[in-house]
C-alpha cells in the first residue's frame, strides 16, 4: 500500500527513554506529600520544523515544555515569568484545584493574564489524582506551542492497579503551523470564516519521518506505559499501529477497568494511559502507525489527511530512511466521520469501582441542567464582507448564549463583591427556545451574547445533560470542566428523552473524566458534586469553537465551614 504524503512522528525515540527515566527515578526516591518547585520562564525560541524556522512561545526554551513530575499528595509551586510580548496564563488541565482556584489559570476567569515582565506563582496540591494530565497556555491560541505533560505517580509504597510497565513514555499529539497562530485566529474572527488549517501533525513536538527535514529515531521495547495527551488545537484523532493492540488502563488521571483495543480515539484536552506490549521479533522489523482526525463538520475547514509514523524493532538507533518506510502496510483506521465507532469507544469506559478506588457518583440530584451545544451565526457588521455561512460570521454557543470574555477576572470580581458590569448570574438552565436539536435547524440560527454564569450553592449535586445540535452541521464537542471531574452516566443518539433515557443511566461504575465528548448528533449526561468553591470555566476544547463562544462559567459558592471556603488571593495575583 502506498504511504500517504503526510506523516506523524515515529514516537519510540531512544532519546525520549533516556531523558524520561532519570526524572522518574528521582521522583521515585522522594518522600510522599512534599513540595516540588518549578520555574517556568516563558520565552520566544527559534524552532525549525518543515525546513522553516520560526519564533514560538516556549517554556524554558523547550517545545513541548518540560515535564512536571509529582506524586499524589504533593504540593506544586510553579513560578511563571513572562518574557514575551504576549499576555500569558497557564492552566493545569485536569488538576482539581481543591480550594486553590486562584491557581487554575484561564485568563479573565480565575486571573488576569501575566503581562510582559511580570510573574505569578501557581501554588496547588495534587489531591486524589494519579495518572497523566497536562498544562497549557489559556489565553488566545498560544497553547499551540506552550504545553507540556504532568506526570502524577502513585504515593510512595503504593503501586498501579496493573502490571508494572518496563518503561513510561509521554506521547503528546499536537499541530504545527508555519503561520503565526495568533494571526490565524485573528483573521478567522475578523472575516467570520473557519481558520486556516495546520501544516503538520506532531508527536512530542516533531513531525514525522516523511515530512521534509524530519529525522526520527526508533527503538524496540517490551511493555510500555504510553501517557497519551491530545494537545492539538482543533483535531480529535484516531490512532493505530499495524498488528499491535493497546490495553487502556486510565482516562484523564482516573483508573478504568482495563480493556483492549487496536485503535485509540482521543479528543483535544483528553489524556489516557495505555499499555503497549511489543512483539518478540527480530530487529529491523517495522510497522506503520497512523492517525487521522475524526470530524463530522459540514461547515468550516479541518485537516483531513492521514498521518503516519513507524514503529521499528531496531536496536542500533540509526535514523530510519525514507526507502525503508515505503511499501509498509498502513493500518486501517475508522472513517473520518465514524460517529458509531466513537460512540462505541466512549461506551467502553468504566471506573474501577472497587474498595481501593471507589466511585462517588451522586445517587440523588439537587439541580438539573439541560445545555444545547453547537454552532450558530453572528450577523456581518455593516460595511464589511464576511466569509462565514451565507455571508455571516461563524459563532458557537451553549443554550444559544455565546460567552463574552470579560476584561476583569470573574473570580476576582466575585470574591471582592464587584460583579456588576463584569458578569450576570442568569445563565439559562434550559434552552429558551426548544426545537428538534438533531433534526432540521430553526430558521433563525443567530446566537445571543453575554457574560453569564451558573451559580451553585456549596455541595449541590448536579446532573447536566449536554445535547448536540445540528445547526451548521452536527459535530462532536469535547467539553472540559475546570475544577471537577464529571461522572459520565449516560449517552445516546438523537434528542435526549427525559422520560425514558434516565432509566438506563449507569450509577454503579461510570467513568470519571474532566473532558467529555458531546456526541455528534446525540447527547451525554454527567453528574458531579459542587464541592469546590470558586469560579470554574467550562468550554469546548476544540479551540476555534472556544474562540467562537462555546464556553460558560460555574460559580460555586463557599460552604459554612472554613475548609469549605476559598482562601483570599495571593499577593502576586496579576492585575488587569
XYZ file of C-alpha atoms in Angstrom, residues 45-568:
524
model
C 12.599 30.465 20.897
C 13.555 29.802 17.286
C 12.261 26.356 16.318
C 12.823 24.665 12.961
C 10.148 22.361 11.574
C 9.321 21.526 7.940
C 12.503 23.261 6.705
C 11.368 26.560 8.190
C 12.483 28.384 11.320
C 10.006 30.481 13.272
C 9.970 32.111 16.669
C 7.475 30.464 19.019
C 6.438 30.856 22.655
C 8.025 28.192 24.861
C 8.609 27.176 28.469
C 12.313 27.413 29.317
C 13.118 27.366 25.594
C 11.587 23.911 25.126
C 8.842 22.816 22.745
C 6.938 20.969 24.061
C 7.556 22.262 27.550
C 9.327 20.328 30.320
C 7.597 17.593 32.263
C 6.133 18.266 35.675
C 6.518 15.178 37.838
C 4.820 14.729 41.198
C 3.272 12.129 43.419
C -0.300 12.126 44.572
C -0.488 14.396 47.613
C 2.448 16.601 46.588
C 2.298 20.371 46.581
C 3.457 22.129 43.422
C 4.850 25.652 43.469
C 5.461 26.878 39.921
C 6.780 30.371 39.291
C 5.885 31.608 35.821
C 7.849 34.583 34.481
C 6.657 36.232 31.260
C 9.485 37.343 28.953
C 7.368 37.560 25.761
C 5.294 40.426 24.298
C 2.033 38.440 24.693
C -0.063 38.165 27.822
C 0.319 34.700 29.371
C -1.665 32.453 31.676
C -1.237 28.718 32.241
C -3.908 26.165 33.061
C -3.013 22.904 34.804
C -5.509 20.836 32.860
C -7.375 18.288 34.961
C -5.922 19.274 38.346
C -8.894 19.510 40.713
C -7.562 22.695 42.372
C -9.428 21.974 45.598
C -9.725 25.377 47.333
C -6.904 26.656 45.101
C -8.964 28.212 42.316
C -6.579 31.186 42.104
C -4.080 28.748 40.542
C -6.390 27.333 37.860
C -5.139 29.678 35.159
C -7.749 30.556 32.483
C -7.342 34.219 31.546
C -10.170 36.505 32.710
C -11.874 33.638 34.557
C -9.705 32.987 37.639
C -6.963 35.514 36.958
C -5.932 38.341 34.722
C -3.081 37.260 32.460
C 0.576 37.722 33.357
C 1.796 40.771 31.491
C 5.197 41.204 29.889
C 7.952 41.381 32.503
C 5.654 40.176 35.295
C 5.429 36.865 37.146
C 2.940 34.772 39.097
C 3.387 31.770 41.383
C 0.884 28.956 40.871
C 0.531 27.091 44.171
C -1.627 23.965 44.454
C -1.730 20.421 45.822
C -2.452 17.255 43.851
C -5.277 15.582 45.788
C -6.739 12.184 44.938
C -5.324 12.001 41.414
C -2.835 9.642 39.776
C -2.031 9.363 36.080
C -1.364 11.766 33.226
C -2.556 15.353 32.961
C -1.029 18.324 31.169
C -0.558 22.081 31.251
C -1.088 24.627 28.522
C -1.464 28.334 27.914
C -5.040 29.512 28.398
C -5.188 32.779 26.505
C -5.990 33.081 22.788
C -4.251 30.349 20.700
C -0.883 30.483 22.474
C -1.265 26.877 23.617
C -0.311 25.872 20.047
C 3.280 25.681 21.323
C 3.030 26.322 25.062
C 2.122 22.949 26.547
C 3.675 20.010 28.368
C 2.906 16.845 30.364
C 2.082 16.450 34.052
C 3.075 13.001 35.334
C 1.399 12.098 38.639
C 2.869 8.979 40.215
C 1.182 6.945 42.954
C 2.033 7.732 46.565
C 5.193 6.118 47.921
C 4.767 2.459 48.870
C 1.745 2.129 46.601
C 1.571 0.846 43.038
C -0.503 0.880 39.895
C -3.534 -1.452 39.813
C -1.943 -3.175 36.797
C 1.352 -4.836 35.930
C 4.338 -2.528 36.315
C 5.492 -1.397 32.852
C 9.039 -1.695 31.564
C 9.151 1.997 30.600
C 6.858 5.036 30.715
C 6.708 7.474 27.794
C 4.684 10.677 27.357
C 3.219 10.869 23.846
C 1.823 14.313 23.064
C -0.151 14.812 19.871
C 0.000 18.351 18.506
C -0.203 20.501 15.398
C 2.339 22.717 13.676
C 1.564 25.906 11.806
C 4.023 27.650 9.533
C 1.964 30.780 10.127
C 1.653 32.609 13.422
C -1.365 31.078 15.163
C -2.334 34.428 16.665
C -2.615 35.763 13.116
C -4.625 32.661 12.125
C -7.294 33.130 14.802
C -7.374 36.927 14.420
C -8.031 36.567 10.701
C -10.758 33.977 11.315
C -12.542 36.174 13.857
C -12.263 39.194 11.586
C -13.607 37.511 8.461
C -16.081 35.218 10.215
C -14.739 32.195 8.342
C -13.203 28.990 9.634
C -9.482 29.218 10.452
C -6.677 28.069 8.188
C -5.502 24.514 8.840
C -2.255 23.452 10.453
C 0.608 22.338 8.203
C 1.559 19.152 10.053
C 0.726 16.951 12.982
C 3.392 16.343 15.607
C 4.189 13.893 18.376
C 6.312 15.290 21.167
C 6.798 18.388 19.016
C 8.229 16.596 15.983
C 6.610 15.949 12.611
C 7.051 12.531 11.083
C 9.716 10.852 9.004
C 8.404 11.783 5.564
C 7.826 15.440 6.235
C 10.756 17.302 4.747
C 13.617 17.921 7.182
C 12.491 15.365 9.823
C 14.763 12.576 11.113
C 13.099 10.375 13.772
C 14.776 7.540 15.643
C 13.064 4.421 16.991
C 13.839 1.542 19.299
C 12.220 -1.775 20.276
C 10.681 -2.484 23.677
C 8.770 -4.799 25.926
C 5.720 -3.447 27.777
C 5.388 0.321 27.749
C 3.021 2.648 29.530
C 2.160 5.318 26.984
C 0.946 8.539 28.563
C -1.172 9.885 25.716
C -2.121 13.575 25.556
C -4.031 15.283 22.774
C -2.706 18.851 22.781
C -3.894 19.606 19.241
C -5.843 22.826 18.918
C -8.671 21.612 16.714
C -8.397 17.913 15.907
C -9.789 14.770 17.507
C -7.707 11.780 16.452
C -7.890 8.060 15.747
C -4.552 6.279 16.329
C -3.402 2.771 15.477
C -0.273 0.621 14.983
C -0.367 -2.201 12.436
C -0.706 -5.633 14.101
C -0.491 -4.242 17.646
C -3.045 -3.739 20.392
C -3.311 -1.463 23.416
C -4.720 -2.033 26.884
C -6.449 1.105 28.151
C -5.978 1.495 31.924
C -6.681 5.169 32.637
C -8.647 8.156 31.376
C -7.953 11.746 32.462
C -5.936 10.556 35.504
C -8.644 8.158 36.664
C -8.164 4.390 36.585
C -10.599 2.435 34.433
C -11.473 -1.218 34.065
C -8.808 -2.338 31.561
C -9.933 -3.127 28.038
C -8.105 -3.990 24.843
C -8.354 -2.126 21.581
C -6.382 -1.811 18.377
C -7.498 1.790 17.769
C -7.337 4.740 20.148
C -9.688 7.706 19.942
C -8.584 10.805 21.815
C -10.074 14.297 21.738
C -8.278 17.604 22.373
C -7.840 18.026 26.125
C -8.139 14.330 26.905
C -5.392 12.124 28.307
C -5.142 8.370 28.640
C -2.640 5.812 29.894
C -2.401 2.716 27.719
C -0.156 -0.333 27.859
C 1.579 -1.423 24.675
C 3.170 -4.868 24.684
C 5.573 -5.172 21.779
C 6.079 -8.438 19.946
C 9.003 -10.857 20.189
C 10.543 -10.155 16.811
C 13.938 -9.841 15.196
C 15.451 -6.395 14.809
C 14.670 -4.210 11.808
C 11.048 -5.355 11.677
C 8.891 -2.311 11.013
C 5.238 -1.433 11.435
C 3.417 1.662 10.302
C 1.368 3.552 12.817
C -1.168 6.064 11.619
C -3.556 8.701 12.837
C -6.168 10.867 11.254
C -8.863 13.177 12.545
C -12.429 12.403 13.413
C -14.761 15.050 12.099
C -18.387 15.287 11.005
C -18.159 19.012 10.313
C -20.383 20.116 7.459
C -19.074 23.675 7.656
C -15.679 25.217 8.190
C -12.366 23.533 7.468
C -10.208 20.858 9.041
C -7.106 18.874 8.131
C -8.403 15.591 6.718
C -5.058 13.997 5.851
C -3.883 10.654 7.163
C -0.672 10.957 9.122
C 1.717 8.151 9.976
C 4.985 7.077 11.513
C 6.978 3.924 12.055
C 7.477 1.546 14.957
C 10.733 -0.256 14.247
C 12.205 -3.180 16.185
C 15.779 -1.949 15.787
C 18.424 -1.739 18.489
C 21.108 0.202 16.610
C 19.409 3.621 16.968
C 20.174 4.529 13.371
C 17.967 7.092 11.594
C 15.179 5.492 9.610
C 15.467 6.063 5.869
C 12.624 7.057 3.590
C 13.305 3.997 1.458
C 12.801 1.690 4.449
C 9.306 3.082 5.023
C 7.861 2.716 1.535
C 5.829 -0.407 0.951
C 4.776 -0.917 4.571
C 1.118 -1.702 5.142
C -0.894 1.191 6.503
C -3.168 0.224 9.421
C -6.846 0.517 8.646
C -8.418 3.360 10.597
C -12.080 4.209 11.124
C -13.603 6.543 8.582
C -13.107 10.233 9.274
C -16.798 10.573 10.136
C -17.065 7.278 12.108
C -19.512 8.521 14.722
C -20.642 4.989 15.605
C -17.038 3.986 16.389
C -16.636 6.981 18.687
C -19.901 6.147 20.457
C -18.822 2.530 20.968
C -15.396 3.682 22.153
C -16.726 6.040 24.793
C -19.171 3.377 25.929
C -16.303 1.020 26.850
C -15.026 3.188 29.707
C -15.932 2.150 33.255
C -14.390 3.199 36.556
C -12.596 0.531 38.589
C -15.240 0.954 41.314
C -13.541 -1.242 43.907
C -12.692 -0.806 47.583
C -9.379 0.890 46.809
C -10.787 3.137 44.081
C -14.468 3.683 44.897
C -16.995 5.559 42.801
C -18.687 8.532 44.436
C -21.197 9.403 41.740
C -24.152 11.315 43.227
C -27.121 8.991 43.579
C -29.563 11.865 44.012
C -29.685 15.193 42.186
C -30.332 18.648 43.628
C -30.248 20.581 40.353
C -30.862 19.525 36.764
C -29.485 21.356 33.741
C -30.002 20.824 30.013
C -27.493 22.546 27.722
C -27.641 22.651 23.945
C -24.139 22.750 22.460
C -23.299 23.731 18.907
C -22.576 26.277 16.236
C -24.537 29.293 15.065
C -24.168 32.660 13.350
C -23.428 36.279 14.041
C -24.594 38.941 11.584
C -21.970 40.553 9.434
C -21.164 44.104 10.537
C -22.177 46.892 8.211
C -19.637 47.865 5.545
C -17.883 44.513 5.905
C -17.882 41.358 3.797
C -17.978 38.186 5.885
C -16.885 34.725 4.767
C -18.979 32.594 7.128
C -22.206 30.760 6.210
C -24.367 32.794 3.823
C -22.264 35.912 4.345
C -22.472 35.800 8.167
C -19.854 35.021 10.814
C -19.389 31.673 12.499
C -20.327 31.629 16.177
C -20.866 28.959 18.843
C -22.958 28.827 21.981
C -24.380 26.924 24.942
C -28.167 27.324 25.243
C -27.766 29.946 22.498
C -25.546 32.122 24.733
C -22.164 32.852 23.179
C -19.911 33.694 26.107
C -18.126 37.049 26.032
C -14.841 37.156 27.910
C -14.794 39.993 30.462
C -11.893 42.386 30.966
C -11.780 41.666 34.712
C -11.333 38.123 36.005
C -14.651 36.632 37.144
C -13.219 35.111 40.325
C -11.708 38.431 41.404
C -14.964 40.256 40.719
C -16.935 37.714 42.736
C -14.501 37.456 45.635
C -14.348 41.205 46.130
C -18.103 41.632 45.687
C -17.968 43.657 42.486
C -19.800 41.566 39.861
C -21.820 44.457 38.404
C -20.652 45.214 34.909
C -18.488 42.089 34.861
C -20.963 39.200 34.793
C -24.588 38.289 35.403
C -25.994 35.213 37.116
C -28.869 34.469 34.753
C -27.386 31.767 32.552
C -30.375 29.702 31.371
C -30.628 26.217 32.902
C -32.603 25.063 29.851
C -32.851 26.297 26.246
C -35.088 29.333 25.945
C -36.236 28.187 22.517
C -36.792 24.474 22.040
C -36.558 22.794 18.620
C -35.629 19.465 17.057
C -31.995 19.685 18.144
C -30.669 16.932 15.865
C -33.145 17.485 13.034
C -33.846 20.387 10.717
C -32.386 23.573 12.283
C -34.669 26.512 13.055
C -34.863 29.371 10.599
C -33.099 31.748 12.977
C -29.650 30.437 13.949
C -28.257 33.712 15.280
C -26.761 33.499 18.787
C -27.026 35.865 21.724
C -24.015 37.187 23.605
C -23.242 37.785 27.260
C -21.006 37.069 30.226
C -23.386 34.856 32.180
C -22.528 32.333 34.905
C -24.358 29.492 36.646
C -24.457 29.847 40.449
C -24.356 26.716 42.623
C -24.593 26.546 46.418
C -21.762 24.582 48.006
C -22.173 20.785 47.880
C -25.019 20.871 45.343
C -25.348 17.656 43.365
C -25.726 18.384 39.669
C -26.996 16.436 36.702
C -26.162 18.019 33.373
C -27.387 16.763 30.019
C -25.445 18.226 27.096
C -27.292 17.976 23.802
C -25.500 18.417 20.494
C -27.297 20.385 17.803
C -27.284 20.069 14.032
C -27.086 23.808 13.388
C -24.462 24.300 10.650
C -23.746 20.563 10.917
C -23.608 18.108 13.811
C -20.187 17.836 15.427
C -18.542 16.146 18.399
C -17.667 18.660 21.113
C -15.121 17.717 23.820
C -16.360 19.761 26.808
C -13.843 20.405 29.587
C -14.933 21.473 33.070
C -12.256 23.077 35.236
C -12.104 22.217 38.942
C -14.114 18.990 38.744
C -14.305 15.523 37.305
C -17.525 14.522 35.612
C -19.163 11.120 36.011
C -20.456 10.090 32.577
C -23.717 8.356 33.469
C -25.273 8.118 30.003
C -25.030 8.932 26.329
C -27.160 8.413 23.256
C -28.035 9.435 19.732
C -30.737 11.850 18.674
C -32.584 14.045 21.151
C -32.424 13.269 24.868
C -35.682 11.864 26.231
C -36.095 12.959 29.845
C -38.779 10.319 30.424
C -37.062 7.175 29.147
C -33.300 7.778 28.907
C -32.522 8.219 32.648
C -33.719 4.665 33.293
C -30.584 3.442 31.506
C -28.100 5.648 33.385
C -25.062 3.916 34.893
C -24.834 4.888 38.566
C -22.622 1.923 39.519
C -19.276 2.353 37.732
C -19.461 5.365 35.385
C -16.160 6.662 34.058
C -14.814 9.835 35.643
C -13.359 12.396 33.203
C -12.530 16.088 33.031
C -13.120 16.333 29.260
C -16.276 14.685 27.933
C -17.378 14.424 24.328
C -20.867 15.631 23.428
C -21.627 13.146 20.629
C -22.229 14.320 17.097
C -25.987 14.107 16.630
C -26.516 12.992 20.211
C -26.295 13.757 23.915
C -24.278 12.927 27.033
C -25.364 13.035 30.690
C -22.918 13.751 33.522
C -23.111 14.215 37.269
C -20.852 15.974 39.766
C -20.895 17.407 43.266
C -20.174 21.139 43.640
C -17.690 20.670 46.500
C -15.016 23.073 45.243
C -15.684 26.790 45.850
C -14.616 29.138 43.066
C -15.442 30.155 39.514
C -14.874 27.345 37.055
C -14.618 27.600 33.300
C -16.392 25.093 31.063
C -15.686 25.114 27.347
C -15.240 23.121 24.185
C -11.590 22.076 23.799
C -11.699 22.497 20.040
C -10.019 25.869 20.114
C -11.935 27.509 17.303
C -15.230 26.611 18.997
C -13.967 28.149 22.237
C -12.954 31.286 20.318
C -16.415 31.447 18.751
C -18.005 31.447 22.219
C -18.747 27.817 23.149
C -17.956 28.416 26.834
C -19.513 29.389 30.153
C -18.598 29.547 33.850
C -19.939 27.924 37.013
C -19.766 29.939 40.239
C -19.646 27.547 43.213
C -20.257 29.397 46.458
C -18.450 28.914 49.777
C -19.749 26.444 52.341
C -20.357 27.163 56.012
C -17.091 25.847 57.419
C -13.511 27.119 56.970
C -12.455 24.089 54.926
C -15.322 24.812 52.528
C -14.287 28.360 51.687
C -11.979 29.757 49.028
C -8.959 31.453 50.675
C -8.056 35.043 49.725
